[in-house]
């Protein structure tokens, strides 16, 4: 049976890129009603800004907002995570057993349990920024207290961000390197492809549109047909044609290993971002 979410209260701690984006998506997708969604921030000016600019029910009154919330999202940077967990503990906000959903990069379920106790119902999630327009993918893993119904609730909530997967927590750093950092790699690819068109005389705007739509179309074709990328590539490569000529050029530039190593490097760095191990770190994004 589908989990009814509209009647549930949801709190989001952190009104930054992801917290605001998630809040808006949950409301715009009619998954959570706007009256039942609260965004908790730490400055009154920030609350006023989110109310005015994003029509979000933003507040600095953490205690009141957390009380009775069925799901609490933690959307702060790794260096702020421990303080937020301490506040949750101090407020006794888990007394009624809400689902605690953390999107904090590097914050393991075990580290959150160390702050909040073994009995907490914890979800560790890795979303990505295309989720802000509903075209993302979120991967979740769960602490052993999370029930099947709570897993359904998690899936329903992240449907606001797009596609959804559940995987073992061991993979989370790799997922951060691939799908959370990945949009940045894609933007660089789009810009580079467009540069090629601009070099040949296309207006920048046209070149960007062609490049972006080509990436989007390629990705959709792969997902919708289920065909292997090598097979799809062969459809485009006429013997002795321009595409195979260009592909050999790209292979000379080691395009595959550069991209694969990029993911590996992002995953390696993600694995060193555990909040409790780098308390003084200033800026940490996937
Ligand atoms: N952006 C991505 O692509 C992406 C993807 C997947 C996961 N993530 C992860 O998601 C988390 C949030 O990322 P983001 O891009 O949204 O960061 P962000 O834009 O920097 O937002 C973080 C927000 O948390 C607020 N905050 C910090 N401590 C707080 C507290 N005690 N109470 C209430 N609010 C507090 C900050 O408020 P102030 O303005 O007062 O400092 C800030 O507005 C990070 O752990 C990030 O690694 C990000």
Short mmCIF file of C-alpha atoms and ligand atoms in Angstrom, two decimals:
data_model
loop_
_atom_site.label_atom_id
_atom_site.label_comp_id
_atom_site.label_asym_id
_atom_site.label_seq_id
_atom_site.Cartn_x
_atom_site.Cartn_y
_atom_site.Cartn_z
CA UNK A 1 0.00 0.00 0.00
CA UNK A 2 1.35 3.47 -0.93
CA UNK A 3 2.48 5.61 2.01
CA UNK A 4 0.37 8.75 2.45
CA UNK A 5 2.78 11.66 2.84
CA UNK A 6 0.60 14.77 2.34
CA UNK A 7 -0.64 14.53 5.94
CA UNK A 8 2.83 14.12 7.43
CA UNK A 9 4.92 16.96 8.81
CA UNK A 10 8.43 17.32 7.44
CA UNK A 11 11.32 19.46 8.74
CA UNK A 12 14.40 20.40 6.75
CA UNK A 13 17.44 21.62 8.71
CA UNK A 14 19.53 23.91 6.51
CA UNK A 15 18.22 26.44 4.00
CA UNK A 16 21.03 26.26 1.44
CA UNK A 17 21.08 24.96 -2.14
CA UNK A 18 19.86 21.45 -1.29
CA UNK A 19 17.56 22.27 1.65
CA UNK A 20 15.66 24.96 -0.24
CA UNK A 21 15.61 22.91 -3.44
CA UNK A 22 14.27 19.85 -1.65
CA UNK A 23 11.64 21.91 0.15
CA UNK A 24 10.39 23.49 -3.06
CA UNK A 25 10.39 20.17 -4.93
CA UNK A 26 8.44 18.40 -2.16
CA UNK A 27 5.78 21.13 -2.27
CA UNK A 28 5.70 21.62 -6.06
CA UNK A 29 5.41 17.86 -6.63
CA UNK A 30 2.51 17.83 -4.14
CA UNK A 31 4.26 15.22 -2.03
CA UNK A 32 4.16 17.35 1.14
CA UNK A 33 1.72 20.20 1.76
CA UNK A 34 3.32 23.63 2.17
CA UNK A 35 1.72 24.11 5.62
CA UNK A 36 3.35 20.91 6.87
CA UNK A 37 6.87 21.61 5.63
CA UNK A 38 9.24 23.68 7.74
CA UNK A 39 12.77 24.78 6.87
CA UNK A 40 14.93 25.39 9.93
CA UNK A 41 17.61 28.05 9.57
CA UNK A 42 19.83 29.79 12.11
CA UNK A 43 19.36 33.47 11.23
CA UNK A 44 16.04 35.41 11.23
CA UNK A 45 17.10 37.30 8.06
CA UNK A 46 17.62 34.00 6.28
CA UNK A 47 14.16 32.83 7.40
CA UNK A 48 12.60 36.05 6.06
CA UNK A 49 14.47 35.64 2.76
CA UNK A 50 13.29 32.05 2.27
CA UNK A 51 9.71 33.02 3.09
CA UNK A 52 9.76 35.89 0.61
CA UNK A 53 11.86 34.45 -2.20
CA UNK A 54 10.85 30.80 -2.07
CA UNK A 55 7.49 30.89 -0.24
CA UNK A 56 8.85 28.38 2.23
CA UNK A 57 7.71 28.12 5.83
CA UNK A 58 11.15 28.98 7.24
CA UNK A 59 11.84 29.42 10.93
CA UNK A 60 14.61 29.74 13.51
CA UNK A 61 12.36 28.03 16.09
CA UNK A 62 14.00 24.64 15.79
CA UNK A 63 12.36 23.03 18.80
CA UNK A 64 8.81 23.78 17.61
CA UNK A 65 9.54 22.77 14.00
CA UNK A 66 11.08 19.43 14.95
CA UNK A 67 8.28 18.51 17.33
CA UNK A 68 5.85 16.10 15.61
CA UNK A 69 7.85 15.94 12.34
CA UNK A 70 7.58 12.49 10.79
CA UNK A 71 10.77 13.07 8.78
CA UNK A 72 13.70 15.35 9.57
CA UNK A 73 16.14 16.11 6.73
CA UNK A 74 19.65 17.23 7.66
CA UNK A 75 20.92 19.39 4.79
CA UNK A 76 24.00 21.13 6.19
CA UNK A 77 27.68 20.99 5.32
CA UNK A 78 29.81 18.27 6.93
CA UNK A 79 31.51 20.70 9.32
CA UNK A 80 28.10 21.78 10.70
CA UNK A 81 26.70 18.27 10.99
CA UNK A 82 27.85 17.43 14.51
CA UNK A 83 26.44 20.66 15.91
CA UNK A 84 23.06 19.94 14.27
CA UNK A 85 23.03 16.39 15.67
CA UNK A 86 23.83 17.77 19.14
CA UNK A 87 20.92 20.20 18.81
CA UNK A 88 18.57 17.39 17.77
CA UNK A 89 19.66 15.42 20.81
CA UNK A 90 19.28 18.41 23.14
CA UNK A 91 15.77 19.10 21.78
CA UNK A 92 14.88 15.42 22.32
CA UNK A 93 13.51 15.64 18.78
CA UNK A 94 13.73 11.88 18.21
CA UNK A 95 11.50 10.97 21.15
CA UNK A 96 8.58 10.17 18.80
CA UNK A 97 10.87 8.12 16.48
CA UNK A 98 10.88 10.27 13.34
CA UNK A 99 12.92 9.30 10.32
CA UNK A 100 16.26 11.16 10.32
CA UNK A 101 17.36 11.62 6.71
CA UNK A 102 20.90 12.96 6.29
CA UNK A 103 22.23 14.16 2.94
CA UNK A 104 25.49 15.31 4.56
CA UNK A 105 28.44 14.21 2.46
CA UNK A 106 30.67 11.76 4.31
CA UNK A 107 28.44 11.42 7.41
CA UNK A 108 28.16 7.67 7.97
CA UNK A 109 25.20 5.99 9.63
CA UNK A 110 27.56 4.78 12.39
CA UNK A 111 28.78 8.34 13.09
CA UNK A 112 25.18 9.64 13.27
CA UNK A 113 24.31 6.75 15.58
CA UNK A 114 27.25 7.70 17.80
CA UNK A 115 25.61 11.13 18.25
CA UNK A 116 21.95 10.12 18.37
CA UNK A 117 22.01 6.56 19.67
CA UNK A 118 21.51 3.11 18.17
CA UNK A 119 17.73 3.40 18.25
CA UNK A 120 17.55 6.31 15.81
CA UNK A 121 15.87 5.57 12.47
CA UNK A 122 18.54 6.88 10.08
CA UNK A 123 18.63 7.24 6.31
CA UNK A 124 21.86 8.24 4.58
CA UNK A 125 21.06 9.75 1.20
CA UNK A 126 23.15 10.97 -1.71
CA UNK A 127 21.06 13.17 -4.04
CA UNK A 128 22.35 15.43 -6.83
CA UNK A 129 21.58 18.93 -8.10
CA UNK A 130 19.54 17.92 -11.20
CA UNK A 131 17.08 16.81 -8.49
CA UNK A 132 16.28 20.49 -8.07
CA UNK A 133 14.33 20.26 -11.34
CA UNK A 134 13.14 16.70 -10.65
CA UNK A 135 15.73 15.17 -13.01
CA UNK A 136 18.17 13.83 -10.41
CA UNK A 137 18.93 10.49 -8.86
CA UNK A 138 19.10 9.79 -5.11
CA UNK A 139 20.70 6.74 -3.54
CA UNK A 140 19.77 5.73 0.02
CA UNK A 141 20.98 3.31 2.67
CA UNK A 142 19.41 2.69 6.06
CA UNK A 143 20.22 1.94 9.69
CA UNK A 144 18.87 -1.40 10.90
CA UNK A 145 15.98 0.26 12.79
CA UNK A 146 14.39 1.59 9.59
CA UNK A 147 11.20 -0.31 8.77
CA UNK A 148 9.87 -1.33 5.34
CA UNK A 149 7.19 1.36 5.65
CA UNK A 150 9.82 4.00 6.42
CA UNK A 151 11.80 2.89 3.36
CA UNK A 152 8.64 3.44 1.29
CA UNK A 153 8.25 6.87 2.85
CA UNK A 154 11.87 7.71 1.96
CA UNK A 155 11.32 6.65 -1.65
CA UNK A 156 8.13 8.69 -1.84
CA UNK A 157 9.89 11.79 -0.49
CA UNK A 158 12.87 11.52 -2.84
CA UNK A 159 10.56 10.99 -5.82
CA UNK A 160 10.48 14.81 -5.72
CA UNK A 161 14.11 14.75 -6.87
CA UNK A 162 13.66 12.17 -9.67
CA UNK A 163 15.05 8.65 -9.90
CA UNK A 164 15.74 6.60 -6.75
CA UNK A 165 17.91 3.65 -5.71
CA UNK A 166 18.70 1.76 -2.48
CA UNK A 167 22.24 0.41 -2.04
CA UNK A 168 24.58 -0.73 0.74
CA UNK A 169 26.29 2.11 2.57
CA UNK A 170 29.75 0.88 1.46
CA UNK A 171 29.04 2.40 -1.96
CA UNK A 172 28.14 5.90 -0.76
CA UNK A 173 31.54 7.56 -1.37
CA UNK A 174 31.64 6.11 -4.87
CA UNK A 175 28.10 7.35 -5.54
CA UNK A 176 29.15 10.79 -4.31
CA UNK A 177 32.04 10.70 -6.83
CA UNK A 178 29.82 9.53 -9.68
CA UNK A 179 26.32 10.98 -9.45
CA UNK A 180 26.69 13.80 -6.87
CA UNK A 181 29.89 15.29 -8.32
CA UNK A 182 28.94 14.08 -11.81
CA UNK A 183 26.76 17.05 -12.85
CA UNK A 184 29.89 19.24 -12.68
CA UNK A 185 31.71 16.85 -15.04
CA UNK A 186 28.75 16.95 -17.42
CA UNK A 187 28.70 20.76 -17.46
CA UNK A 188 32.40 20.79 -18.37
CA UNK A 189 31.70 18.29 -21.18
CA UNK A 190 28.84 20.43 -22.50
CA UNK A 191 30.98 23.55 -22.43
CA UNK A 192 33.85 21.78 -24.19
CA UNK A 193 31.60 20.35 -26.92
CA UNK A 194 30.06 23.79 -27.43
CA UNK A 195 33.56 25.28 -27.70
CA UNK A 196 34.15 22.98 -30.66
CA UNK A 197 31.04 24.37 -32.34
CA UNK A 198 32.01 27.96 -31.52
CA UNK A 199 35.48 27.35 -33.00
CA UNK A 200 33.71 26.36 -36.22
CA UNK A 201 31.63 29.56 -36.16
CA UNK A 202 28.41 28.66 -34.33
CA UNK A 203 26.94 31.28 -32.00
CA UNK A 204 27.66 30.32 -28.35
CA UNK A 205 23.97 30.05 -27.46
CA UNK A 206 23.24 27.69 -30.34
CA UNK A 207 26.35 25.61 -29.63
CA UNK A 208 25.39 25.20 -25.95
CA UNK A 209 21.86 24.16 -26.87
CA UNK A 210 23.12 21.59 -29.38
CA UNK A 211 25.67 20.20 -26.91
CA UNK A 212 23.23 20.01 -23.97
CA UNK A 213 20.43 18.44 -26.01
CA UNK A 214 22.90 15.92 -27.45
CA UNK A 215 23.98 14.80 -23.97
CA UNK A 216 20.37 14.70 -22.78
CA UNK A 217 19.25 12.76 -25.88
CA UNK A 218 22.12 10.29 -25.61
CA UNK A 219 21.40 9.65 -21.93
CA UNK A 220 17.66 9.21 -22.54
CA UNK A 221 18.28 6.84 -25.46
CA UNK A 222 20.51 4.66 -23.29
CA UNK A 223 18.06 4.59 -20.37
CA UNK A 224 14.96 4.03 -22.52
CA UNK A 225 16.38 1.37 -24.86
CA UNK A 226 18.56 -0.38 -22.24
CA UNK A 227 21.19 -0.82 -24.95
CA UNK A 228 24.93 -0.83 -24.18
CA UNK A 229 26.69 2.50 -24.90
CA UNK A 230 29.21 0.78 -27.20
CA UNK A 231 26.31 -0.59 -29.26
CA UNK A 232 24.68 2.84 -29.48
CA UNK A 233 28.02 4.39 -30.45
CA UNK A 234 28.32 1.92 -33.33
CA UNK A 235 25.02 3.26 -34.74
CA UNK A 236 26.69 6.65 -35.21
CA UNK A 237 30.05 5.50 -36.61
CA UNK A 238 30.05 5.03 -40.37
CA UNK A 239 33.21 3.22 -41.63
CA UNK A 240 35.84 5.78 -42.65
CA UNK A 241 33.46 8.54 -41.51
CA UNK A 242 33.84 11.68 -39.44
CA UNK A 243 32.61 10.16 -36.13
CA UNK A 244 35.14 7.31 -36.01
CA UNK A 245 37.86 9.80 -36.92
CA UNK A 246 36.83 12.02 -34.01
CA UNK A 247 36.52 9.06 -31.62
CA UNK A 248 40.10 7.96 -32.31
CA UNK A 249 41.17 11.53 -31.58
CA UNK A 250 39.29 11.43 -28.24
CA UNK A 251 40.84 8.04 -27.40
CA UNK A 252 44.32 9.51 -28.08
CA UNK A 253 43.42 12.13 -25.45
CA UNK A 254 42.50 9.28 -23.06
CA UNK A 255 38.97 10.58 -22.64
CA UNK A 256 37.73 7.36 -20.99
CA UNK A 257 40.43 7.06 -18.35
CA UNK A 258 40.31 10.82 -17.65
CA UNK A 259 36.59 10.60 -16.88
CA UNK A 260 36.85 7.34 -14.95
CA UNK A 261 39.81 8.61 -12.92
CA UNK A 262 37.85 11.81 -12.20
CA UNK A 263 35.09 9.76 -10.58
CA UNK A 264 37.69 7.72 -8.68
CA UNK A 265 39.36 10.90 -7.38
CA UNK A 266 36.06 12.47 -6.28
CA UNK A 267 35.15 9.24 -4.47
CA UNK A 268 38.56 9.14 -2.80
CA UNK A 269 38.16 12.70 -1.51
CA UNK A 270 34.54 12.00 -0.44
CA UNK A 271 35.82 9.15 1.72
CA UNK A 272 37.96 11.63 3.68
CA UNK A 273 35.13 14.08 4.41
CA UNK A 274 33.62 12.41 7.48
CA UNK A 275 32.42 15.35 9.65
CA UNK A 276 34.03 14.12 12.88
CA UNK A 277 37.42 13.63 11.21
CA UNK A 278 37.69 17.12 9.65
CA UNK A 279 35.99 19.45 12.14
CA UNK A 280 37.85 22.58 11.05
CA UNK A 281 37.33 22.22 7.31
CA UNK A 282 35.87 25.33 5.69
CA UNK A 283 34.11 24.53 2.42
CA UNK A 284 33.05 21.01 1.56
CA UNK A 285 30.78 20.23 -1.37
CA UNK A 286 30.55 17.08 -3.43
N1 LIG B 1 25.17 20.69 -3.65
C1 LIG B 1 25.28 19.42 -4.09
O1 LIG B 1 25.50 19.11 -5.27
C2 LIG B 1 25.09 18.27 -3.10
C3 LIG B 1 24.76 17.00 -3.57
C4 LIG B 1 24.62 15.95 -2.65
C5 LIG B 1 24.84 16.20 -1.29
N2 LIG B 1 25.18 17.46 -0.88
C6 LIG B 1 25.43 17.68 0.55
O2 LIG B 1 24.28 18.33 1.08
C7 LIG B 1 24.67 19.15 2.17
C8 LIG B 1 24.13 20.56 1.95
O3 LIG B 1 24.72 21.06 0.76
P1 LIG B 1 24.31 22.48 0.18
O4 LIG B 1 24.91 22.54 -1.18
O5 LIG B 1 22.84 22.71 0.34
O6 LIG B 1 25.11 23.47 1.20
P2 LIG B 1 24.83 25.00 1.47
O7 LIG B 1 24.22 25.65 0.29
O8 LIG B 1 26.10 25.55 2.01
O9 LIG B 1 23.73 25.01 2.65
C9 LIG B 1 23.98 24.57 3.93
C10 LIG B 1 23.08 25.37 4.86
O10 LIG B 1 23.13 24.79 6.18
C11 LIG B 1 22.89 25.84 7.08
N3 LIG B 1 23.23 25.47 8.45
C12 LIG B 1 24.44 25.18 8.99
N4 LIG B 1 24.34 24.90 10.28
C13 LIG B 1 23.03 25.01 10.60
C14 LIG B 1 22.29 24.83 11.80
N5 LIG B 1 22.89 24.50 12.95
N6 LIG B 1 20.94 25.02 11.76
C15 LIG B 1 20.32 25.38 10.62
N7 LIG B 1 20.98 25.56 9.43
C16 LIG B 1 22.31 25.38 9.43
C17 LIG B 1 23.73 26.98 6.53
O11 LIG B 1 23.24 28.18 7.05
P3 LIG B 1 24.08 29.56 7.06
O12 LIG B 1 23.68 30.22 5.78
O13 LIG B 1 23.57 30.23 8.29
O14 LIG B 1 25.53 29.20 7.12
C18 LIG B 1 23.49 26.84 5.02
O15 LIG B 1 22.42 27.67 4.58
C19 LIG B 1 26.19 19.09 2.25
O16 LIG B 1 26.60 18.16 3.22
C20 LIG B 1 26.58 18.65 0.86
O17 LIG B 1 27.83 18.02 0.83
C21 LIG B 1 25.27 18.50 -1.74
#
